C-alpha positions as semicolon CSV with decimal commas, in nm:
position;residue;x (nm);y (nm);z (nm)
1;X;-2,805;-1,345;2,876
2;X;-2,510;-1,520;2,714
3;X;-2,577;-1,843;2,899
4;X;-2,929;-1,856;2,762
5;X;-2,787;-1,891;2,413
6;X;-2,494;-2,108;2,513
7;X;-2,654;-2,445;2,438
8;X;-2,757;-2,332;2,090
9;X;-2,420;-2,175;2,015
10;X;-2,229;-2,481;2,131
11;X;-2,408;-2,699;1,876
12;X;-2,294;-2,478;1,585
13;X;-1,948;-2,519;1,434
14;X;-1,714;-2,223;1,457
15;X;-1,719;-2,173;1,078
16;X;-2,099;-2,148;1,067
17;X;-2,110;-1,936;1,383
18;X;-1,845;-1,693;1,258
19;X;-1,999;-1,661;0,910
20;X;-2,343;-1,586;1,053
21;X;-2,212;-1,344;1,316
22;X;-1,966;-1,168;1,086
23;X;-2,223;-1,149;0,807
24;X;-2,478;-0,977;1,028
25;X;-2,209;-0,755;1,177
26;X;-2,081;-0,648;0,837
27;X;-2,432;-0,543;0,732
28;X;-2,475;-0,342;1,050
29;X;-2,132;-0,181;1,018
30;X;-2,201;-0,103;0,651
31;X;-2,521;0,079;0,745
32;X;-2,357;0,274;1,026
33;X;-2,059;0,385;0,820
34;X;-2,252;0,457;0,501
35;X;-2,463;0,718;0,677
36;X;-2,147;0,911;0,760
37;X;-1,999;0,922;0,411
38;X;-2,299;0,916;0,178
39;X;-2,378;1,257;0,032
40;X;-2,694;1,428;0,154
41;X;-2,930;1,494;-0,137
42;X;-3,225;1,728;-0,190
43;X;-3,542;1,722;-0,401
44;X;-3,507;2,061;-0,569
45;X;-3,697;2,205;-0,866
46;X;-3,548;2,470;-1,093
47;X;-3,685;2,824;-1,056
48;X;-3,833;2,744;-0,712
49;X;-3,734;2,902;-0,383
50;X;-3,481;2,717;-0,169
51;X;-3,638;2,593;0,155
52;X;-3,306;2,597;0,338
53;X;-2,947;2,705;0,305
54;X;-2,752;2,433;0,125
55;X;-2,378;2,387;0,161
56;X;-2,148;2,166;-0,042
57;X;-2,070;1,842;0,144
58;X;-1,748;1,786;-0,049
59;X;-1,500;1,977;-0,259
60;X;-1,556;1,932;-0,634
61;X;-1,407;2,097;-0,940
62;X;-1,639;2,313;-1,150
63;X;-1,538;2,230;-1,510
64;X;-1,759;2,499;-1,664
65;X;-1,617;2,779;-1,451
66;X;-1,267;2,643;-1,493
67;X;-1,300;2,642;-1,873
68;X;-1,437;2,996;-1,867
69;X;-1,137;3,113;-1,667
70;X;-0,902;2,936;-1,906
71;X;-1,066;3,099;-2,208
72;X;-1,042;3,438;-2,039
73;X;-0,674;3,381;-1,970
74;X;-0,623;3,272;-2,332
75;X;-0,794;3,585;-2,461
76;X;-0,558;3,802;-2,259
77;X;-0,250;3,648;-2,417
78;X;-0,068;3,893;-2,650
79;X;-0,017;3,728;-2,991
80;X;0,341;3,676;-3,104
81;X;0,428;3,842;-3,443
82;X;0,741;3,803;-3,656
83;X;0,864;4,125;-3,822
84;X;1,037;4,088;-4,161
85;X;1,324;4,335;-4,134
86;X;1,423;4,290;-4,501
87;X;1,073;4,361;-4,635
88;X;1,137;4,738;-4,669
89;X;1,448;4,688;-4,881
90;X;1,282;4,418;-5,088
91;X;0,972;4,629;-5,159
92;X;1,182;4,933;-5,249
93;X;1,392;4,713;-5,476
94;X;1,078;4,587;-5,649
95;X;0,965;4,946;-5,713
96;X;1,304;5,035;-5,859
97;X;1,301;4,717;-6,067
98;X;0,965;4,801;-6,224
99;X;1,083;5,146;-6,331
100;X;1,423;5,012;-6,436
101;X;1,258;4,747;-6,652
102;X;1,052;5,020;-6,816
103;X;1,369;5,222;-6,883
104;X;1,540;4,911;-7,019
105;X;1,248;4,834;-7,247
106;X;1,254;5,187;-7,384
107;X;1,632;5,181;-7,429
108;X;1,626;4,851;-7,615
109;X;1,348;4,976;-7,838
110;X;1,550;5,290;-7,914
111;X;1,857;5,083;-8,009
112;X;1,654;4,863;-8,237
113;X;1,509;5,174;-8,399
114;X;1,857;5,324;-8,462
115;X;1,977;5,003;-8,624
116;X;1,677;4,970;-8,849
117;X;1,641;5,347;-8,908
118;X;1,270;5,316;-8,907
119;X;0,993;5,520;-8,749
120;X;0,962;5,533;-8,366
121;X;0,924;5,186;-8,208
122;X;0,582;5,034;-8,161
123;X;0,448;5,100;-7,809
124;X;0,273;4,764;-7,800
125;X;0,601;4,587;-7,851
126;X;0,760;4,775;-7,566
127;X;0,464;4,695;-7,340
128;X;0,495;4,329;-7,428
129;X;0,866;4,335;-7,358
130;X;0,809;4,509;-7,024
131;X;0,537;4,261;-6,926
132;X;0,770;3,975;-6,999
133;X;1,034;4,122;-6,770
134;X;0,777;4,185;-6,495
135;X;0,648;3,830;-6,522
136;X;0,994;3,704;-6,444
137;X;1,002;3,931;-6,143
138;X;0,656;3,809;-6,038
139;X;0,761;3,445;-6,066
140;X;1,054;3,508;-5,832
141;X;0,803;3,620;-5,566
142;X;0,891;3,986;-5,565
143;X;0,671;4,141;-5,830
144;X;0,311;4,211;-5,908
145;X;0,090;4,238;-6,216
146;X;0,011;4,575;-6,385
147;X;-0,248;4,639;-6,651
148;X;-0,144;4,717;-7,008
149;X;-0,277;5,068;-6,961
150;X;-0,043;5,132;-6,670
151;X;0,247;4,971;-6,852
152;X;0,178;5,201;-7,145
153;X;0,199;5,501;-6,914
154;X;0,547;5,390;-6,813
155;X;0,658;5,340;-7,172
156;X;0,523;5,672;-7,287
157;X;0,680;5,870;-7,001
158;X;1,014;6,038;-7,035
159;X;1,324;5,878;-6,892
160;X;1,388;6,166;-6,657
161;X;1,036;6,144;-6,520
162;X;1,071;5,769;-6,472
163;X;1,396;5,811;-6,281
164;X;1,257;6,088;-6,063
165;X;0,935;5,898;-5,987
166;X;1,132;5,577;-5,928
167;X;1,346;5,737;-5,663
168;X;1,056;5,913;-5,492
169;X;0,818;5,615;-5,486
170;X;1,088;5,369;-5,372
171;X;1,180;5,603;-5,088
172;X;0,817;5,634;-4,979
173;X;0,766;5,257;-4,996
174;X;1,086;5,197;-4,801
175;X;0,982;5,437;-4,524
176;X;0,634;5,289;-4,487
177;X;0,758;4,930;-4,501
178;X;1,000;5,000;-4,217
179;X;0,695;5,019;-3,989
180;X;0,515;4,696;-3,882
181;X;0,225;4,621;-4,114
182;X;-0,025;4,350;-4,021
183;X;-0,317;4,216;-4,219
184;X;-0,555;4,449;-4,041
185;X;-0,342;4,757;-4,120
186;X;-0,251;4,674;-4,482
187;X;-0,527;4,886;-4,638
188;X;-0,438;5,187;-4,422
189;X;-0,071;5,158;-4,513
190;X;-0,150;5,140;-4,883
191;X;-0,379;5,442;-4,855
192;X;-0,104;5,632;-4,679
193;X;0,137;5,535;-4,955
194;X;-0,107;5,655;-5,219
195;X;-0,160;5,985;-5,042
196;X;0,211;6,054;-5,020
197;X;0,267;5,964;-5,386
198;X;-0,016;6,187;-5,500
199;X;0,138;6,475;-5,308
200;X;0,447;6,451;-5,533
201;X;0,492;6,658;-5,849
202;X;0,442;6,370;-6,087
203;X;0,318;6,418;-6,443
204;X;-0,051;6,339;-6,476
205;X;0,022;6,072;-6,735
206;X;0,247;5,885;-6,494
207;X;0,053;5,937;-6,166
208;X;-0,186;5,634;-6,195
209;X;0,104;5,399;-6,268
210;X;0,312;5,543;-5,982
211;X;0,020;5,509;-5,740
212;X;-0,053;5,148;-5,839
213;X;0,314;5,051;-5,821
214;X;0,344;5,212;-5,477
215;X;0,027;5,053;-5,341
216;X;0,111;4,709;-5,474
217;X;0,459;4,725;-5,320
218;X;0,315;4,767;-4,972
219;X;0,273;4,417;-4,822
220;X;0,231;4,259;-4,479
221;X;0,569;4,253;-4,307
222;X;0,460;4,139;-3,955
223;X;0,288;3,799;-3,947
224;X;0,136;3,603;-3,659
225;X;0,362;3,329;-3,517
226;X;0,089;3,072;-3,464
227;X;0,314;2,817;-3,294
228;X;0,455;3,059;-3,037
229;X;0,117;3,220;-2,981
230;X;-0,051;2,882;-2,928
231;X;0,223;2,782;-2,685
232;X;0,162;3,101;-2,485
233;X;-0,212;3,035;-2,483
234;X;-0,165;2,679;-2,359
235;X;0,075;2,797;-2,090
236;X;-0,173;3,062;-1,978
237;X;-0,445;2,797;-1,957
238;X;-0,231;2,564;-1,749
239;X;-0,154;2,847;-1,507
240;X;-0,522;2,884;-1,429
241;X;-0,615;2,710;-1,102
242;X;-0,924;2,490;-1,132
243;X;-1,234;2,659;-0,997
244;X;-1,378;2,450;-0,714
245;X;-1,693;2,437;-0,510
246;X;-1,541;2,404;-0,164
247;X;-1,668;2,177;0,109
248;X;-1,888;2,384;0,337
249;X;-1,937;2,657;0,075
250;X;-2,289;2,797;0,058
251;X;-2,436;2,713;-0,282
252;X;-2,780;2,860;-0,223
253;X;-2,926;3,064;0,062
254;X;-3,266;2,996;0,209
255;X;-3,528;3,184;0,007
256;X;-3,304;3,225;-0,297
257;X;-3,441;3,129;-0,641
258;X;-3,287;2,814;-0,788
259;X;-3,175;2,944;-1,127
260;X;-2,991;2,741;-1,391
261;X;-2,647;2,824;-1,253
262;X;-2,738;2,729;-0,896
263;X;-2,908;2,413;-1,019
264;X;-2,595;2,325;-1,217
265;X;-2,376;2,370;-0,908
266;X;-2,609;2,157;-0,696
267;X;-2,598;1,888;-0,961
268;X;-2,221;1,911;-0,982
269;X;-2,188;1,875;-0,603
270;X;-2,408;1,565;-0,613
271;X;-2,678;1,721;-0,398
272;X;-2,972;1,638;-0,622
273;X;-3,167;1,319;-0,565
274;X;-3,131;1,206;-0,924
275;X;-2,752;1,235;-0,904
276;X;-2,685;1,017;-0,601
277;X;-2,346;0,851;-0,652
278;X;-2,288;0,481;-0,593
279;X;-1,918;0,531;-0,530
280;X;-1,948;0,579;-0,152
281;X;-2,169;0,270;-0,133
282;X;-1,917;0,056;-0,320
283;X;-1,624;0,200;-0,126
284;X;-1,776;0,135;0,216
285;X;-1,887;-0,210;0,101
286;X;-1,531;-0,306;0,008
287;X;-1,392;-0,150;0,326
288;X;-1,639;-0,345;0,541
289;X;-1,552;-0,672;0,367
290;X;-1,182;-0,614;0,437
291;X;-1,243;-0,533;0,803
292;X;-1,441;-0,848;0,877
293;X;-1,224;-1,070;0,659
294;X;-0,923;-0,975;0,873
295;X;-1,119;-1,054;1,189
296;X;-1,236;-1,389;1,046
297;X;-0,884;-1,493;0,946
298;X;-0,748;-1,404;1,288
299;X;-0,997;-1,625;1,470
300;X;-0,962;-1,907;1,218
301;X;-0,593;-1,926;1,303
302;X;-0,640;-1,876;1,678
303;X;-0,539;-2,182;1,880
304;X;-0,807;-2,184;2,147
305;X;-1,102;-2,411;2,230
306;X;-1,399;-2,355;2,002
307;X;-1,621;-2,216;2,278
308;X;-1,349;-1,966;2,373
309;X;-1,305;-1,855;2,010
310;X;-1,680;-1,801;1,976
311;X;-1,694;-1,597;2,293
312;X;-1,390;-1,386;2,203
313;X;-1,522;-1,325;1,852
314;X;-1,849;-1,192;1,994
315;X;-1,658;-0,972;2,241
316;X;-1,437;-0,836;1,963
317;X;-1,735;-0,743;1,750
318;X;-1,914;-0,574;2,039
319;X;-1,602;-0,367;2,114
320;X;-1,569;-0,272;1,747
321;X;-1,929;-0,152;1,733
322;X;-1,880;0,043;2,054
323;X;-1,595;0,231;1,886
324;X;-1,812;0,303;1,581
325;X;-2,087;0,439;1,804
326;X;-1,835;0,653;1,992
327;X;-1,707;0,797;1,665
328;X;-2,056;0,870;1,535
329;X;-2,144;1,034;1,866
330;X;-1,843;1,265;1,837
331;X;-1,921;1,341;1,474
332;X;-2,281;1,428;1,564
333;X;-2,197;1,672;1,843
334;X;-2,211;1,962;1,598
335;X;-2,377;2,013;1,263
336;X;-2,052;2,160;1,133
337;X;-1,817;1,901;1,276
338;X;-1,509;2,046;1,441
339;X;-1,212;1,819;1,379
340;X;-1,063;1,909;1,717
341;X;-1,341;1,709;1,885
342;X;-1,206;1,392;1,725
343;X;-0,908;1,407;1,959
344;X;-1,136;1,329;2,253
345;X;-1,197;0,982;2,109
346;X;-1,077;0,714;2,360
347;X;-0,783;0,582;2,160
348;X;-0,689;0,306;2,407
349;X;-1,037;0,163;2,471
350;X;-0,987;-0,127;2,228
351;X;-0,652;-0,253;2,363
352;X;-0,760;-0,200;2,724
353;X;-1,073;-0,413;2,688
354;X;-0,919;-0,684;2,472
355;X;-0,614;-0,720;2,695
356;X;-0,839;-0,763;2,999
357;X;-1,110;-0,979;2,839
358;X;-0,907;-1,201;2,604
359;X;-0,548;-1,310;2,555
360;X;-0,478;-0,969;2,399
361;X;-0,349;-1,097;2,064
362;X;-0,645;-0,939;1,886
363;X;-0,574;-0,599;2,041
364;X;-0,319;-0,479;1,785
365;X;-0,523;-0,592;1,483
366;X;-0,846;-0,436;1,607
367;X;-0,661;-0,116;1,695
368;X;-0,544;-0,090;1,334
369;X;-0,893;-0,166;1,200
370;X;-1,049;0,085;1,438
371;X;-0,799;0,351;1,333
372;X;-0,888;0,294;0,968
373;X;-1,257;0,322;1,054
374;X;-1,191;0,644;1,244
375;X;-1,019;0,788;0,939
376;X;-1,349;0,752;0,752
377;X;-1,598;0,848;1,022
378;X;-1,410;1,127;1,202
379;X;-1,375;1,388;0,930
380;X;-1,545;1,705;0,817
381;X;-1,811;1,589;0,573
382;X;-1,748;1,348;0,291
383;X;-1,395;1,295;0,167
384;X;-1,274;1,051;-0,096
385;X;-0,980;0,950;0,124
386;X;-0,938;0,860;0,489
387;X;-0,832;1,128;0,738
388;X;-0,474;1,011;0,801
389;X;-0,435;1,255;1,089
390;X;-0,701;1,065;1,285
391;X;-0,575;0,726;1,168
392;X;-0,228;0,795;1,309
393;X;-0,368;0,947;1,628
394;X;-0,576;0,638;1,707
395;X;-0,288;0,408;1,612
396;X;-0,034;0,575;1,840
397;X;-0,279;0,600;2,130
398;X;-0,392;0,241;2,082
399;X;-0,038;0,105;2,068
400;X;0,050;0,298;2,383
401;X;-0,253;0,150;2,559
402;X;-0,162;-0,202;2,446
403;X;0,186;-0,186;2,594
404;X;0,099;0,012;2,907
405;X;-0,201;-0,181;3,042
406;X;-0,115;-0,434;3,311
407;X;-0,268;-0,780;3,310
408;X;-0,373;-0,767;3,674
409;X;-0,670;-0,548;3,585
410;X;-0,645;-0,330;3,895
411;X;-0,820;0,003;3,872
412;X;-0,500;0,176;3,977
413;X;-0,316;0,004;3,691
414;X;-0,584;0,107;3,443
415;X;-0,569;0,465;3,569
416;X;-0,189;0,470;3,541
417;X;-0,209;0,333;3,187
418;X;-0,470;0,597;3,103
419;X;-0,231;0,877;3,201
420;X;0,038;0,711;2,991
421;X;-0,197;0,707;2,692
422;X;-0,275;1,075;2,750
423;X;0,096;1,151;2,740
424;X;0,137;0,956;2,415
425;X;-0,160;1,141;2,267
426;X;-0,011;1,476;2,368
427;X;0,323;1,390;2,209
428;X;0,157;1,293;1,881
429;X;-0,061;1,606;1,871
430;X;0,238;1,831;1,938
431;X;0,432;1,653;1,664
432;X;0,144;1,698;1,422
433;X;0,100;2,067;1,501
434;X;0,471;2,131;1,455
435;X;0,474;1,944;1,125
436;X;0,164;2,103;0,973
437;X;0,136;2,455;1,119
438;X;0,401;2,723;1,123
439;X;0,218;2,917;1,395
440;X;-0,026;2,804;1,662
441;X;-0,118;2,983;1,977
442;X;-0,103;2,871;2,337
443;X;-0,481;2,862;2,355
444;X;-0,508;2,626;2,059
445;X;-0,229;2,402;2,192
446;X;-0,389;2,395;2,537
447;X;-0,721;2,283;2,391
448;X;-0,553;1,993;2,213
449;X;-0,368;1,895;2,529
450;X;-0,698;1,886;2,721
451;X;-0,843;1,669;2,445
452;X;-0,542;1,434;2,466
453;X;-0,581;1,406;2,843
454;X;-0,954;1,346;2,805
455;X;-0,892;1,073;2,549
456;X;-0,667;0,876;2,782
457;X;-0,884;0,919;3,091
458;X;-1,198;0,839;2,893
459;X;-1,032;0,517;2,776
460;X;-0,974;0,411;3,135
461;X;-1,314;0,523;3,263
462;X;-1,501;0,342;2,986
463;X;-1,293;0,031;3,041
464;X;-1,377;0,020;3,412
465;X;-1,741;0,100;3,340
466;X;-1,783;-0,159;3,064
467;X;-1,605;-0,448;3,234
468;X;-1,909;-0,551;3,445
469;X;-2,121;-0,552;3,128
470;X;-1,887;-0,791;2,948
471;X;-1,845;-1,006;3,258
472;X;-2,219;-1,052;3,303
473;X;-2,322;-1,081;2,937
474;X;-2,041;-1,312;2,824
475;X;-1,967;-1,489;3,149
476;X;-1,614;-1,350;3,149
477;X;-1,399;-1,373;3,458
478;X;-1,160;-1,090;3,395
479;X;-0,846;-1,003;3,586
480;X;-1,024;-0,694;3,711
481;X;-1,301;-0,909;3,858
482;X;-1,049;-1,152;4,004
483;X;-0,867;-0,867;4,174
484;X;-1,196;-0,753;4,326
485;X;-1,271;-1,105;4,448
486;X;-0,927;-1,131;4,609
487;X;-1,002;-0,839;4,839
488;X;-0,993;-0,969;5,199
489;X;-1,297;-0,754;5,271
490;X;-1,511;-0,961;5,038
491;X;-1,802;-1,102;5,242
492;X;-1,727;-1,465;5,159
493;X;-1,357;-1,432;5,241
494;X;-1,447;-1,264;5,569
495;X;-1,683;-1,553;5,635
496;X;-1,405;-1,805;5,575
497;X;-1,168;-1,610;5,801
498;X;-1,412;-1,573;6,089
499;X;-1,581;-1,914;6,073
500;X;-1,287;-2,130;5,960
501;X;-0,962;-1,945;6,038
502;X;-0,751;-2,258;5,990
503;X;-0,906;-2,317;5,649
504;X;-0,844;-1,954;5,561
505;X;-0,470;-1,976;5,632
506;X;-0,452;-2,309;5,452
507;X;-0,624;-2,149;5,151
508;X;-0,377;-1,861;5,150
509;X;-0,089;-2,109;5,139
510;X;-0,254;-2,305;4,859
511;X;-0,307;-1,976;4,673
512;X;0,063;-1,891;4,694
513;X;0,165;-2,236;4,574
514;X;-0,083;-2,260;4,288
515;X;-0,023;-1,903;4,170
516;X;0,352;-1,956;4,143
517;X;0,312;-2,296;3,976
518;X;0,055;-2,172;3,722
519;X;0,268;-1,874;3,628
520;X;0,561;-2,110;3,572
521;X;0,368;-2,323;3,319
522;X;0,189;-2,035;3,146
523;X;-0,150;-2,089;3,308
524;X;-0,363;-1,821;3,475
525;X;-0,192;-1,762;3,806
526;X;-0,439;-1,499;3,922
527;X;-0,733;-1,732;3,862
528;X;-0,556;-2,008;4,054
529;X;-0,483;-1,773;4,344
530;X;-0,837;-1,642;4,376
531;X;-0,985;-1,987;4,320
532;X;-0,767;-2,119;4,602
533;X;-0,903;-1,855;4,837
534;X;-1,254;-1,993;4,788
535;X;-1,191;-2,360;4,711
536;X;-1,269;-2,482;5,064
537;X;-1,557;-2,246;5,145
538;X;-1,779;-2,554;5,181
539;X;-1,605;-2,623;5,510
540;X;-1,783;-2,324;5,664
541;X;-2,097;-2,538;5,699
542;X;-1,925;-2,779;5,940
543;X;-1,600;-2,607;6,047
544;X;-1,520;-2,829;6,343
545;X;-1,511;-3,148;6,133
546;X;-1,194;-3,033;5,954
547;X;-0,868;-3,074;6,138
548;X;-0,722;-2,730;6,066
549;X;-1,018;-2,574;6,250
550;X;-1,024;-2,805;6,552
551;X;-0,933;-2,639;6,879
552;X;-0,809;-2,794;7,202
553;X;-0,744;-3,126;7,027
554;X;-1,115;-3,217;7,006
555;X;-1,197;-3,424;6,697
556;X;-1,571;-3,491;6,640
557;X;-1,489;-3,774;6,399
558;X;-1,376;-3,981;6,694
559;X;-1,741;-4,029;6,790
560;X;-1,877;-4,081;6,437
561;X;-1,883;-4,391;6,220
562;X;-1,659;-4,377;5,907
563;X;-1,961;-4,354;5,679
564;X;-2,088;-4,040;5,850
565;X;-1,742;-3,880;5,854
566;X;-1,703;-3,970;5,487
567;X;-2,024;-3,793;5,396
568;X;-1,927;-3,479;5,589
569;X;-1,579;-3,455;5,438
570;X;-1,684;-3,534;5,081
571;X;-1,977;-3,292;5,103
572;X;-1,754;-2,987;5,146
573;X;-1,673;-2,981;4,771
574;X;-2,038;-2,981;4,666
575;X;-2,129;-2,747;4,953
576;X;-1,862;-2,501;4,841
577;X;-1,988;-2,505;4,482
578;X;-2,342;-2,449;4,607
579;X;-2,243;-2,157;4,829
580;X;-2,045;-1,989;4,553
581;X;-2,320;-2,038;4,298
582;X;-2,583;-1,907;4,539
583;X;-2,376;-1,591;4,592
584;X;-2,341;-1,528;4,219
585;X;-1,973;-1,610;4,201
586;X;-1,815;-1,679;3,859
587;X;-1,854;-2,030;3,719
588;X;-1,474;-2,074;3,713
589;X;-1,462;-2,047;4,093
590;X;-1,761;-2,279;4,127
591;X;-1,578;-2,537;3,915
592;X;-1,264;-2,505;4,128
593;X;-1,462;-2,572;4,446
594;X;-1,637;-2,872;4,289
595;X;-1,341;-3,025;4,104
596;X;-1,037;-2,960;4,322
597;X;-1,057;-3,310;4,473
598;X;-1,161;-3,473;4,148
599;X;-1,259;-3,835;4,218
600;X;-0,981;-3,903;4,467
601;X;-1,020;-4,165;4,736
602;X;-1,079;-4,057;5,095
603;X;-0,812;-4,301;5,217
604;X;-0,823;-4,238;5,590
605;X;-1,191;-4,316;5,636
606;X;-1,182;-4,590;5,371
607;X;-0,914;-4,770;5,570
608;X;-1,096;-4,701;5,896
609;X;-1,416;-4,848;5,753
610;X;-1,223;-5,157;5,644
611;X;-1,098;-5,215;5,997
612;X;-1,447;-5,326;6,097
613;X;-1,415;-5,630;5,873
614;X;-1,698;-5,527;5,647
615;X;-1,672;-5,537;5,269
616;X;-1,620;-5,168;5,186
617;X;-1,704;-5,029;4,841
618;X;-1,414;-4,808;4,737
619;X;-1,633;-4,598;4,506
620;X;-1,841;-4,492;4,805
621;X;-1,534;-4,326;4,954
622;X;-1,440;-4,129;4,643
623;X;-1,531;-3,768;4,574
624;X;-1,804;-3,745;4,310
625;X;-1,591;-3,528;4,085
626;X;-1,573;-3,434;3,812
627;X;-1,199;-3,459;3,764
628;X;-1,008;-3,134;3,707
629;X;-1,097;-2,993;3,366
630;X;-0,833;-2,719;3,347
631;X;-0,467;-2,677;3,429
632;X;-0,548;-2,430;3,703
633;X;-0,778;-2,673;3,888
634;X;-0,526;-2,957;3,851
635;X;-0,250;-2,739;3,999
636;X;-0,478;-2,633;4,286
637;X;-0,555;-2,999;4,363
638;X;-0,181;-3,075;4,382
639;X;-0,105;-2,766;4,593
640;X;-0,400;-2,844;4,824
641;X;-0,279;-3,197;4,894
642;X;0,088;-3,099;4,926
643;X;0,027;-2,811;5,167
644;X;-0,192;-3,023;5,394
645;X;0,053;-3,313;5,388
646;X;0,363;-3,104;5,457
647;X;0,184;-2,916;5,738
648;X;0,123;-3,246;5,914
649;X;0,483;-3,362;5,859
650;X;0,716;-3,371;6,158
651;X;1,048;-3,197;6,104
652;X;1,010;-3,137;5,727
653;X;1,333;-3,124;5,530
654;X;1,383;-3,039;5,163
655;X;1,439;-3,406;5,087
656;X;1,124;-3,514;5,269
657;X;0,921;-3,238;5,109
658;X;1,041;-3,333;4,760
659;X;0,965;-3,701;4,818
660;X;0,621;-3,616;4,949
661;X;0,535;-3,385;4,659
662;X;0,654;-3,639;4,402
663;X;0,455;-3,911;4,576
664;X;0,134;-3,705;4,577
665;X;0,168;-3,616;4,207
666;X;0,246;-3,977;4,120
667;X;-0,056;-4,105;4,312
668;X;-0,285;-3,858;4,136
669;X;-0,144;-3,952;3,797
670;X;-0,185;-4,322;3,863
671;X;-0,537;-4,255;3,982
672;X;-0,616;-4,080;3,651
673;X;-0,697;-3,747;3,810
674;X;-0,528;-3,550;3,527
675;X;-0,684;-3,747;3,242
676;X;-0,939;-3,477;3,157
677;X;-0,709;-3,173;3,150
678;X;-0,421;-3,093;2,917
679;X;-0,147;-3,094;3,179
680;X;0,172;-3,242;3,030
681;X;0,448;-3,442;3,203
682;X;0,687;-3,153;3,149
683;X;0,444;-2,913;3,315
684;X;0,392;-3,154;3,606
685;X;0,766;-3,155;3,669
686;X;0,773;-2,773;3,667
687;X;0,476;-2,765;3,907
688;X;0,654;-3,008;4,141
689;X;0,974;-2,801;4,140
690;X;0,791;-2,474;4,209
691;X;0,583;-2,624;4,491
692;X;0,893;-2,779;4,651
693;X;1,082;-2,449;4,633
694;X;0,791;-2,256;4,784
695;X;0,727;-2,509;5,062
696;X;1,096;-2,518;5,152
697;X;1,083;-2,143;5,195
698;X;0,786;-2,172;5,431
699;X;0,874;-2,484;5,629
700;X;1,248;-2,421;5,668
701;X;1,437;-2,506;5,988
702;X;1,420;-2,230;6,245
703;X;1,672;-2,129;6,509
704;X;1,574;-2,241;6,857
705;X;1,598;-1,931;7,071
706;X;1,713;-1,967;7,435
707;X;1,449;-1,946;7,703
């Protein structure tokens, strides 16, 4: 599948390829995520019957209900009043002053009359004098205005009556003013004052004046403290909790009439078609852009061949979409999503797959991005913020998987890492329960522990199950696949062992040498080992023509011309590639079989052909190649030559082995066999040292035991 597109993809630059792929992926991810956070809406008409029960998909504040509750709380606030404690004394003093002024006016008039020895003083003059005195009292804020008729009553009354009425009325006013009098009770208080005055034995000519003076002296002595009252009202309003329509709350039951209040709540919750909000669309759009921008920047900075970057980018995106689908599957298991189900999500799937399929450097970044995505998708309904509980859960599980998974890709290693992830999940869940819940039962805790175990095991099971898919679709030779191919029970390895036992043991030695050397220079040691097992499988077509498989000293080349022997020996590289390809083996192993001799010269038969005196074309005695294209193949070619040469050496010593290894590497360098791979001089020296050390351990001097 992947190979069918390979030629087209190879012609496109990485920038164009990544923009196209990430652009399409972002649109797909946007659509998948938007469906999980966009509010469900309904086409509902007012005063119609509801066709179904409708619940709120999010928690929203109801401003109308909240304001009603605040007004109710404000109406229940007791107003604050200020009582004027001096008002009673002041009012009584005013009453006394009015009568005293009348007495003074009469006394002054009497004095003037004695001095002038005239007829009794003019009443009008006394009234005018009294009014003038009362106006002064009124201007000071403590008096009131009386009609001339009432003033005349005071002037015409006797002094004894004025004194008696003054004392009685002032006492009544003082007693009534000692009680709180508000605006609403002023009329009642004045009526009470009038009633008590009228019950006194007051001359009829003085009664109207006494009543009016008493009534006018009664004033409001308890006034509303607007500032304090308003402060209490505002405090009462702030104490009111906002009324909310809760997520999951039933707004209308099936068959219920959609009245104005229900319609208002549906509109408020954003459940009407005409009120669809664009905020979730914009939010998910921005989130998607961030996700794929991070992925793009990572691969732009990745130091790998372009074809590898393209392949790894495609793998990363496929894994990301697999996680989205897994999340949506969990979220869709129930109509009313139970958050506990989110803990079954395979937290370590991303790091497991990326560590086994790529160099693993993308694993941490994609784990973080996946956790953020899970915070949006794995939650109960729509929420304006990510579910941080799930974000942290996926992060901790993913990090545990990243550091626990072994690079060898063995199923046992994946299973062990899965149990480790389960343990990490369980620790996080226990931590979260202890932090957020004061009480939780054993049954609840046990359920979460089962979910944590399931998450880890599901991560491992999905990894093992998905590896063949990635290997076939993307042409990936994973460590897991290499481990499978290294099994001695593999049919091709059994064929090598049974048909060419000498070649098999030679291949095992080459595998040990190349594995150790590749690990020392940072190359893929496992690939080199497995490739070495199969590199000489072409010899199974003509086993007897290769010296390691010849028994009883019989060499068929002794009876063949050099040209025929040349063809047989050189053919084993192409034959091996053909056999591996025919059996569906990975292309990397096919390349190792074809390239491990590069274009080296078959010296023995070239020299033998020259002994006949004929003009021999050197090119005819060279392997067709191509030359090694990778470090692993170059190391295998060195290990192959060194192992064969040392095996044929008589009495090998460390010095002889070192000289031989250096000579072989030098010959290959001078022959240009490493010109098409990126093997450096420093790495060649390391390879030589490792091969010498390993060969010295194998071909060391042995004690000669007595017969």
